[in-house]
PDB file of C-alpha atoms in Angstrom:
ATOM      1  CA  GLN K 255     -25.366  -5.508  -8.239  1.00 66.00           C
ATOM      2  CA  LYS K 256     -24.534  -8.431  -5.972  1.00 76.00           C
ATOM      3  CA  GLU K 257     -26.263 -11.719  -6.738  1.00 90.00           C
ATOM      4  CA  VAL K 258     -27.842 -11.887  -3.279  1.00 94.00           C
ATOM      5  CA  GLU K 259     -28.554  -8.864  -1.113  1.00 94.00           C
ATOM      6  CA  GLN K 260     -29.477  -9.115   2.545  1.00 94.00           C
ATOM      7  CA  ASP K 261     -30.092  -6.241   4.929  1.00 88.00           C
ATOM      8  CA  PRO K 262     -26.998  -6.251   7.190  1.00 82.00           C
ATOM      9  CA  GLY K 263     -28.878  -5.144  10.332  1.00 88.00           C
ATOM     10  CA  PRO K 264     -28.429  -5.712  13.210  1.00 94.00           C
ATOM     11  CA  LEU K 265     -32.030  -6.152  14.244  1.00 96.00           C
ATOM     12  CA  SER K 266     -33.311  -5.989  17.812  1.00 97.00           C
ATOM     13  CA  VAL K 267     -36.893  -6.868  18.762  1.00 97.00           C
ATOM     14  CA  PRO K 268     -38.793  -7.533  22.000  1.00 97.00           C
ATOM     15  CA  GLU K 269     -39.769 -11.062  22.923  1.00 97.00           C
ATOM     16  CA  GLY K 270     -43.031 -12.096  21.268  1.00 97.00           C
ATOM     17  CA  ALA K 271     -42.584  -9.866  18.223  1.00 97.00           C
ATOM     18  CA  ILE K 272     -43.058 -11.044  14.653  1.00 98.00           C
ATOM     19  CA  VAL K 273     -39.757 -10.871  12.799  1.00 97.00           C
ATOM     20  CA  SER K 274     -39.400 -10.504   9.046  1.00 97.00           C
ATOM     21  CA  LEU K 275     -36.040 -11.191   7.419  1.00 97.00           C
ATOM     22  CA  ASN K 276     -35.596 -10.618   3.704  1.00 97.00           C
ATOM     23  CA  CYS K 277     -33.256 -11.223   0.789  1.00 97.00           C
ATOM     24  CA  THR K 278     -33.373 -10.098  -2.809  1.00 97.00           C
ATOM     25  CA  TYR K 279     -31.514 -11.704  -5.671  1.00 96.00           C
ATOM     26  CA  SER K 280     -30.738 -11.020  -9.294  1.00 95.00           C
ATOM     27  CA  ASN K 281     -30.154 -14.475 -10.819  1.00 92.00           C
ATOM     28  CA  SER K 282     -33.436 -15.777 -12.242  1.00 92.00           C
ATOM     29  CA  ALA K 283     -31.914 -19.271 -12.467  1.00 90.00           C
ATOM     30  CA  PHE K 284     -32.101 -19.742  -8.688  1.00 91.00           C
ATOM     31  CA  GLN K 285     -34.589 -22.487  -7.884  1.00 90.00           C
ATOM     32  CA  TYR K 286     -33.720 -23.669  -4.355  1.00 91.00           C
ATOM     33  CA  PHE K 287     -33.902 -21.286  -1.431  1.00 93.00           C
ATOM     34  CA  MET K 288     -32.686 -21.813   2.105  1.00 94.00           C
ATOM     35  CA  TRP K 289     -32.344 -20.081   5.423  1.00 97.00           C
ATOM     36  CA  TYR K 290     -29.509 -20.902   7.783  1.00 97.00           C
ATOM     37  CA  ARG K 291     -29.291 -19.966  11.443  1.00 98.00           C
ATOM     38  CA  GLN K 292     -25.897 -19.422  13.057  1.00 97.00           C
ATOM     39  CA  TYR K 293     -25.454 -19.088  16.782  1.00 96.00           C
ATOM     40  CA  SER K 294     -22.432 -17.247  18.112  1.00 93.00           C
ATOM     41  CA  ARG K 295     -19.182 -19.211  17.704  1.00 89.00           C
ATOM     42  CA  LYS K 296     -20.985 -22.043  15.872  1.00 93.00           C
ATOM     43  CA  GLY K 297     -21.380 -23.122  12.258  1.00 95.00           C
ATOM     44  CA  PRO K 298     -24.558 -22.331  10.288  1.00 96.00           C
ATOM     45  CA  GLU K 299     -27.362 -24.880  10.483  1.00 95.00           C
ATOM     46  CA  LEU K 300     -30.069 -25.373   7.883  1.00 93.00           C
ATOM     47  CA  LEU K 301     -33.347 -23.945   9.161  1.00 95.00           C
ATOM     48  CA  MET K 302     -35.715 -23.851   6.179  1.00 94.00           C
ATOM     49  CA  TYR K 303     -35.552 -25.205   2.624  1.00 90.00           C
ATOM     50  CA  THR K 304     -37.949 -24.414  -0.215  1.00 91.00           C
ATOM     51  CA  TYR K 305     -38.088 -25.134  -3.908  1.00 86.00           C
ATOM     52  CA  SER K 306     -39.348 -22.510  -6.366  1.00 85.00           C
ATOM     53  CA  SER K 307     -42.129 -20.127  -5.331  1.00 84.00           C
ATOM     54  CA  GLY K 308     -44.525 -20.480  -2.438  1.00 87.00           C
ATOM     55  CA  ASN K 309     -44.628 -20.743   1.325  1.00 92.00           C
ATOM     56  CA  LYS K 310     -43.352 -23.330   3.751  1.00 94.00           C
ATOM     57  CA  GLU K 311     -44.186 -23.408   7.430  1.00 95.00           C
ATOM     58  CA  ASP K 312     -42.371 -25.157  10.264  1.00 95.00           C
ATOM     59  CA  GLY K 313     -43.608 -24.316  13.733  1.00 96.00           C
ATOM     60  CA  ARG K 314     -43.007 -20.624  14.364  1.00 97.00           C
ATOM     61  CA  PHE K 315     -41.041 -20.222  11.137  1.00 98.00           C
ATOM     62  CA  THR K 316     -42.420 -19.491   7.663  1.00 97.00           C
ATOM     63  CA  ALA K 317     -40.294 -19.226   4.541  1.00 97.00           C
ATOM     64  CA  GLN K 318     -41.748 -17.393   1.582  1.00 96.00           C
ATOM     65  CA  VAL K 319     -40.421 -17.216  -1.981  1.00 96.00           C
ATOM     66  CA  ASP K 320     -41.633 -14.801  -4.650  1.00 94.00           C
ATOM     67  CA  LYS K 321     -39.709 -15.618  -7.792  1.00 93.00           C
ATOM     68  CA  SER K 322     -41.488 -12.977  -9.863  1.00 93.00           C
ATOM     69  CA  SER K 323     -40.077 -10.291  -7.565  1.00 94.00           C
ATOM     70  CA  LYS K 324     -36.844 -12.190  -6.832  1.00 95.00           C
ATOM     71  CA  TYR K 325     -37.542 -11.835  -3.145  1.00 95.00           C
ATOM     72  CA  ILE K 326     -37.471 -14.308  -0.265  1.00 97.00           C
ATOM     73  CA  SER K 327     -38.520 -13.864   3.347  1.00 97.00           C
ATOM     74  CA  LEU K 328     -38.293 -15.666   6.649  1.00 97.00           C
ATOM     75  CA  PHE K 329     -40.970 -14.890   9.227  1.00 98.00           C
ATOM     76  CA  ILE K 330     -40.552 -15.762  12.886  1.00 98.00           C
ATOM     77  CA  ARG K 331     -43.716 -15.643  15.007  1.00 98.00           C
ATOM     78  CA  ASP K 332     -43.699 -15.218  18.771  1.00 98.00           C
ATOM     79  CA  SER K 333     -39.955 -14.609  18.742  1.00 98.00           C
ATOM     80  CA  GLN K 334     -37.962 -15.950  21.676  1.00 98.00           C
ATOM     81  CA  PRO K 335     -34.566 -14.983  23.141  1.00 97.00           C
ATOM     82  CA  SER K 336     -33.341 -18.367  21.868  1.00 97.00           C
ATOM     83  CA  ASP K 337     -33.954 -17.086  18.315  1.00 98.00           C
ATOM     84  CA  SER K 338     -31.106 -14.600  18.804  1.00 98.00           C
ATOM     85  CA  ALA K 339     -28.611 -15.562  16.112  1.00 98.00           C
ATOM     86  CA  THR K 340     -27.336 -14.606  12.680  1.00 97.00           C
ATOM     87  CA  TYR K 341     -29.629 -15.631   9.815  1.00 98.00           C
ATOM     88  CA  LEU K 342     -28.233 -16.228   6.340  1.00 97.00           C
ATOM     89  CA  CYS K 343     -30.235 -16.722   3.182  1.00 97.00           C
ATOM     90  CA  ALA K 344     -28.817 -19.013   0.511  1.00 94.00           C
ATOM     91  CA  MET K 345     -29.906 -20.068  -2.949  1.00 92.00           C
ATOM     92  CA  THR K 346     -28.821 -22.153  -5.910  1.00 89.00           C
ATOM     93  CA  PRO K 347     -29.931 -23.048  -9.421  1.00 85.00           C
ATOM     94  CA  THR K 348     -30.468 -26.617 -10.542  1.00 76.00           C
ATOM     95  CA  GLY K 349     -27.915 -28.323 -12.685  1.00 66.00           C
ATOM     96  CA  ALA K 350     -24.587 -29.961 -12.184  1.00 58.00           C
ATOM     97  CA  ASN K 351     -21.893 -28.255 -10.123  1.00 63.00           C
ATOM     98  CA  SER K 352     -24.279 -25.649  -8.745  1.00 73.00           C
ATOM     99  CA  LYS K 353     -23.114 -24.083  -5.516  1.00 84.00           C
ATOM    100  CA  LEU K 354     -24.958 -22.137  -2.875  1.00 89.00           C
ATOM    101  CA  THR K 355     -24.809 -18.354  -3.052  1.00 92.00           C
ATOM    102  CA  PHE K 356     -25.169 -16.829   0.416  1.00 94.00           C
ATOM    103  CA  GLY K 357     -26.369 -13.497   1.674  1.00 95.00           C
ATOM    104  CA  LYS K 358     -24.050 -11.822   4.172  1.00 95.00           C
ATOM    105  CA  GLY K 359     -26.366 -12.534   7.081  1.00 95.00           C
ATOM    106  CA  ILE K 360     -28.320 -10.436   9.548  1.00 96.00           C
ATOM    107  CA  THR K 361     -27.858 -10.610  13.310  1.00 96.00           C
ATOM    108  CA  LEU K 362     -31.110 -10.788  15.258  1.00 97.00           C
ATOM    109  CA  SER K 363     -31.377 -10.071  18.973  1.00 98.00           C
ATOM    110  CA  VAL K 364     -34.611 -10.862  20.809  1.00 98.00           C
ATOM    111  CA  ARG K 365     -34.845  -8.939  24.076  1.00 97.00           C
ATOM    112  CA  PRO K 366     -36.566 -10.668  27.032  1.00 95.00           C
TER     113      PRO K 366
ATOM    114  CA  ASP N 183     -27.079 -37.413  13.493  1.00 67.00           C
ATOM    115  CA  VAL N 184     -25.023 -36.267  10.537  1.00 64.00           C
ATOM    116  CA  LYS N 185     -21.768 -34.670  11.387  1.00 91.00           C
ATOM    117  CA  VAL N 186     -19.076 -32.486   9.957  1.00 96.00           C
ATOM    118  CA  THR N 187     -16.181 -32.354  12.361  1.00 96.00           C
ATOM    119  CA  GLN N 188     -13.426 -29.772  12.286  1.00 96.00           C
ATOM    120  CA  SER N 189     -10.344 -30.804  14.171  1.00 89.00           C
ATOM    121  CA  SER N 190      -9.781 -27.599  16.137  1.00 91.00           C
ATOM    122  CA  ARG N 191     -12.135 -24.951  17.517  1.00 93.00           C
ATOM    123  CA  TYR N 192      -9.411 -22.400  18.185  1.00 96.00           C
ATOM    124  CA  LEU N 193      -5.906 -22.103  16.765  1.00 97.00           C
ATOM    125  CA  VAL N 194      -3.154 -19.545  17.250  1.00 97.00           C
ATOM    126  CA  LYS N 195      -0.300 -19.650  14.758  1.00 97.00           C
ATOM    127  CA  ARG N 196       2.689 -17.480  13.948  1.00 97.00           C
ATOM    128  CA  THR N 197       3.215 -15.592  10.710  1.00 98.00           C
ATOM    129  CA  GLY N 198       4.950 -17.788   8.159  1.00 97.00           C
ATOM    130  CA  GLU N 199       3.870 -21.099   9.671  1.00 97.00           C
ATOM    131  CA  LYS N 200       2.276 -23.782   7.526  1.00 97.00           C
ATOM    132  CA  VAL N 201      -1.194 -24.449   8.923  1.00 97.00           C
ATOM    133  CA  PHE N 202      -3.414 -27.478   8.401  1.00 97.00           C
ATOM    134  CA  LEU N 203      -7.147 -27.356   9.037  1.00 97.00           C
ATOM    135  CA  GLU N 204      -8.847 -30.732   8.961  1.00 97.00           C
ATOM    136  CA  CYS N 205     -12.461 -31.562   8.207  1.00 97.00           C
ATOM    137  CA  VAL N 206     -14.144 -34.960   8.341  1.00 97.00           C
ATOM    138  CA  GLN N 207     -17.737 -35.843   7.437  1.00 96.00           C
ATOM    139  CA  ASP N 208     -19.529 -39.089   8.203  1.00 94.00           C
ATOM    140  CA  MET N 209     -22.419 -38.758   5.735  1.00 88.00           C
ATOM    141  CA  ASP N 210     -20.747 -40.219   2.625  1.00 88.00           C
ATOM    142  CA  HIS N 211     -21.195 -36.829   0.937  1.00 88.00           C
ATOM    143  CA  GLU N 212     -19.452 -36.297  -2.380  1.00 89.00           C
ATOM    144  CA  ASN N 213     -19.162 -32.520  -2.103  1.00 91.00           C
ATOM    145  CA  MET N 214     -17.036 -30.640   0.410  1.00 94.00           C
ATOM    146  CA  PHE N 215     -16.312 -26.936   0.792  1.00 95.00           C
ATOM    147  CA  TRP N 216     -14.067 -24.566   2.707  1.00 97.00           C
ATOM    148  CA  TYR N 217     -15.259 -21.051   3.568  1.00 97.00           C
ATOM    149  CA  ARG N 218     -13.921 -18.218   5.623  1.00 97.00           C
ATOM    150  CA  GLN N 219     -16.284 -15.891   7.443  1.00 96.00           C
ATOM    151  CA  ASP N 220     -15.404 -12.325   8.376  1.00 95.00           C
ATOM    152  CA  PRO N 221     -17.601  -9.561   9.859  1.00 90.00           C
ATOM    153  CA  GLY N 222     -19.243  -7.531   7.134  1.00 89.00           C
ATOM    154  CA  LEU N 223     -17.970  -9.844   4.376  1.00 92.00           C
ATOM    155  CA  GLY N 224     -20.099 -12.905   4.992  1.00 92.00           C
ATOM    156  CA  LEU N 225     -19.099 -16.360   3.822  1.00 95.00           C
ATOM    157  CA  ARG N 226     -16.440 -16.496   1.129  1.00 95.00           C
ATOM    158  CA  LEU N 227     -15.668 -19.714  -0.708  1.00 95.00           C
ATOM    159  CA  ILE N 228     -12.007 -20.703  -0.711  1.00 97.00           C
ATOM    160  CA  TYR N 229     -11.945 -24.142  -2.345  1.00 97.00           C
ATOM    161  CA  PHE N 230     -14.357 -26.961  -2.998  1.00 95.00           C
ATOM    162  CA  SER N 231     -14.269 -30.566  -4.103  1.00 94.00           C
ATOM    163  CA  TYR N 232     -16.860 -32.748  -5.811  1.00 90.00           C
ATOM    164  CA  ASP N 233     -14.900 -35.988  -5.564  1.00 88.00           C
ATOM    165  CA  VAL N 234     -11.810 -37.638  -4.143  1.00 91.00           C
ATOM    166  CA  LYS N 235      -8.590 -36.074  -5.451  1.00 87.00           C
ATOM    167  CA  MET N 236     -10.622 -33.392  -7.190  1.00 90.00           C
ATOM    168  CA  LYS N 237     -10.453 -29.715  -6.217  1.00 94.00           C
ATOM    169  CA  GLU N 238     -11.611 -26.431  -7.646  1.00 94.00           C
ATOM    170  CA  LYS N 239     -10.829 -22.864  -6.726  1.00 96.00           C
ATOM    171  CA  GLY N 240     -13.484 -20.769  -5.117  1.00 94.00           C
ATOM    172  CA  ASP N 241     -13.619 -16.998  -4.941  1.00 93.00           C
ATOM    173  CA  ILE N 242     -10.561 -16.400  -2.750  1.00 96.00           C
ATOM    174  CA  PRO N 243      -8.038 -19.259  -3.208  1.00 97.00           C
ATOM    175  CA  GLU N 244      -4.877 -17.162  -2.962  1.00 97.00           C
ATOM    176  CA  GLY N 245      -2.638 -18.272  -0.111  1.00 96.00           C
ATOM    177  CA  TYR N 246      -4.512 -21.546   0.365  1.00 98.00           C
ATOM    178  CA  SER N 247      -4.398 -25.073  -0.966  1.00 97.00           C
ATOM    179  CA  VAL N 248      -6.473 -28.174  -0.266  1.00 97.00           C
ATOM    180  CA  SER N 249      -6.160 -31.920  -0.200  1.00 96.00           C
ATOM    181  CA  ARG N 250      -8.801 -34.608  -0.584  1.00 96.00           C
ATOM    182  CA  GLU N 251      -7.227 -38.041  -0.471  1.00 94.00           C
ATOM    183  CA  LYS N 252     -10.290 -39.743   0.999  1.00 95.00           C
ATOM    184  CA  LYS N 253     -13.973 -39.078   0.422  1.00 94.00           C
ATOM    185  CA  GLU N 254     -14.663 -38.190   4.030  1.00 95.00           C
ATOM    186  CA  ARG N 255     -11.722 -35.854   4.618  1.00 97.00           C
ATOM    187  CA  PHE N 256     -11.001 -32.415   3.165  1.00 97.00           C
ATOM    188  CA  SER N 257      -7.996 -30.474   4.403  1.00 97.00           C
ATOM    189  CA  LEU N 258      -7.281 -26.776   4.037  1.00 98.00           C
ATOM    190  CA  ILE N 259      -3.647 -25.714   4.017  1.00 98.00           C
ATOM    191  CA  LEU N 260      -2.306 -22.243   4.614  1.00 97.00           C
ATOM    192  CA  GLU N 261       1.091 -22.446   2.967  1.00 94.00           C
ATOM    193  CA  SER N 262       2.600 -19.503   4.862  1.00 97.00           C
ATOM    194  CA  ALA N 263       0.173 -17.996   7.339  1.00 97.00           C
ATOM    195  CA  SER N 264      -0.279 -14.240   7.338  1.00 98.00           C
ATOM    196  CA  THR N 265      -2.162 -11.946   9.698  1.00 98.00           C
ATOM    197  CA  ASN N 266      -4.827 -11.245   7.055  1.00 97.00           C
ATOM    198  CA  GLN N 267      -5.749 -14.917   7.223  1.00 98.00           C
ATOM    199  CA  THR N 268      -7.004 -14.475  10.778  1.00 98.00           C
ATOM    200  CA  SER N 269     -10.616 -15.557  10.430  1.00 97.00           C
ATOM    201  CA  MET N 270     -13.318 -18.089  11.167  1.00 97.00           C
ATOM    202  CA  TYR N 271     -12.940 -21.084   8.845  1.00 98.00           C
ATOM    203  CA  LEU N 272     -15.953 -23.230   8.086  1.00 98.00           C
ATOM    204  CA  CYS N 273     -16.065 -26.611   6.387  1.00 97.00           C
ATOM    205  CA  ALA N 274     -19.275 -27.880   4.779  1.00 95.00           C
ATOM    206  CA  SER N 275     -20.448 -30.930   2.894  1.00 93.00           C
ATOM    207  CA  SER N 276     -23.459 -31.844   0.773  1.00 89.00           C
ATOM    208  CA  TRP N 277     -24.888 -34.945  -0.869  1.00 78.00           C
ATOM    209  CA  SER N 278     -26.211 -33.454  -4.076  1.00 67.00           C
ATOM    210  CA  ARG N 279     -24.408 -32.281  -7.149  1.00 64.00           C
ATOM    211  CA  GLY N 280     -27.341 -30.834  -9.030  1.00 58.00           C
ATOM    212  CA  SER N 281     -30.578 -30.837  -7.098  1.00 59.00           C
ATOM    213  CA  GLY N 282     -29.873 -28.009  -4.713  1.00 62.00           C
ATOM    214  CA  GLY N 283     -29.099 -29.992  -1.607  1.00 68.00           C
ATOM    215  CA  GLY N 284     -28.360 -27.937   1.467  1.00 82.00           C
ATOM    216  CA  TYR N 285     -24.978 -27.904   3.153  1.00 90.00           C
ATOM    217  CA  THR N 286     -24.073 -29.304   6.540  1.00 92.00           C
ATOM    218  CA  PHE N 287     -21.493 -27.142   8.275  1.00 96.00           C
ATOM    219  CA  GLY N 288     -18.925 -27.911  10.904  1.00 96.00           C
ATOM    220  CA  SER N 289     -18.633 -25.807  14.046  1.00 95.00           C
ATOM    221  CA  GLY N 290     -15.785 -23.788  12.616  1.00 96.00           C
ATOM    222  CA  THR N 291     -12.150 -23.114  13.460  1.00 97.00           C
ATOM    223  CA  ARG N 292     -11.278 -19.674  14.705  1.00 97.00           C
ATOM    224  CA  LEU N 293      -7.724 -19.070  13.519  1.00 97.00           C
ATOM    225  CA  THR N 294      -5.593 -16.238  14.820  1.00 98.00           C
ATOM    226  CA  VAL N 295      -2.282 -15.511  13.094  1.00 98.00           C
ATOM    227  CA  VAL N 296       0.104 -13.426  15.166  1.00 97.00           C
TER     228      VAL N 296
END
């Protein structure tokens, strides 16, 4: 079993739809959870950052972490064509020399 | 605005050439990383460094080496380029060694080896 699993997609939705992106993981030591957004031919940029379990909201984006189920989600409300990108989940434990473990990413297309 | 700058956006090199990919960050970050990104394989860690003159192998170091002579600069070297090293190369840096700090990525270098 891979440490981080992410549905490979691709995913296509109409403008205005609610989008749910998910990752599961196996390492119970993970404490920090992130979502990166990567536009075509660009580097990933940090979109959301959460620590431990719970929800975090930023505008149209909500990140949710359920450590008991080892499951994280990113919700996008009122999706826009400008949200079309690849989304990668990432996570890391605490402690020295910890590195991010990434999901493979899912490509989202929002149709006008 | 924090920046990670990769010297080239696109490179075309011949098989057997020695290739240098340069990365510079202006955030005084201690940690720097080199990844390659391929369709269906995601991000794969090549090498990383937690300090000047320090380097550690990632998951796929074969055929690569790195150099970190200054804190802000981390270079990836392809000793003898091969066609299977055609890829998108991404440099990243972070400020935290243990508290889960996120990475800042450069825009990437798309390398084609012919």
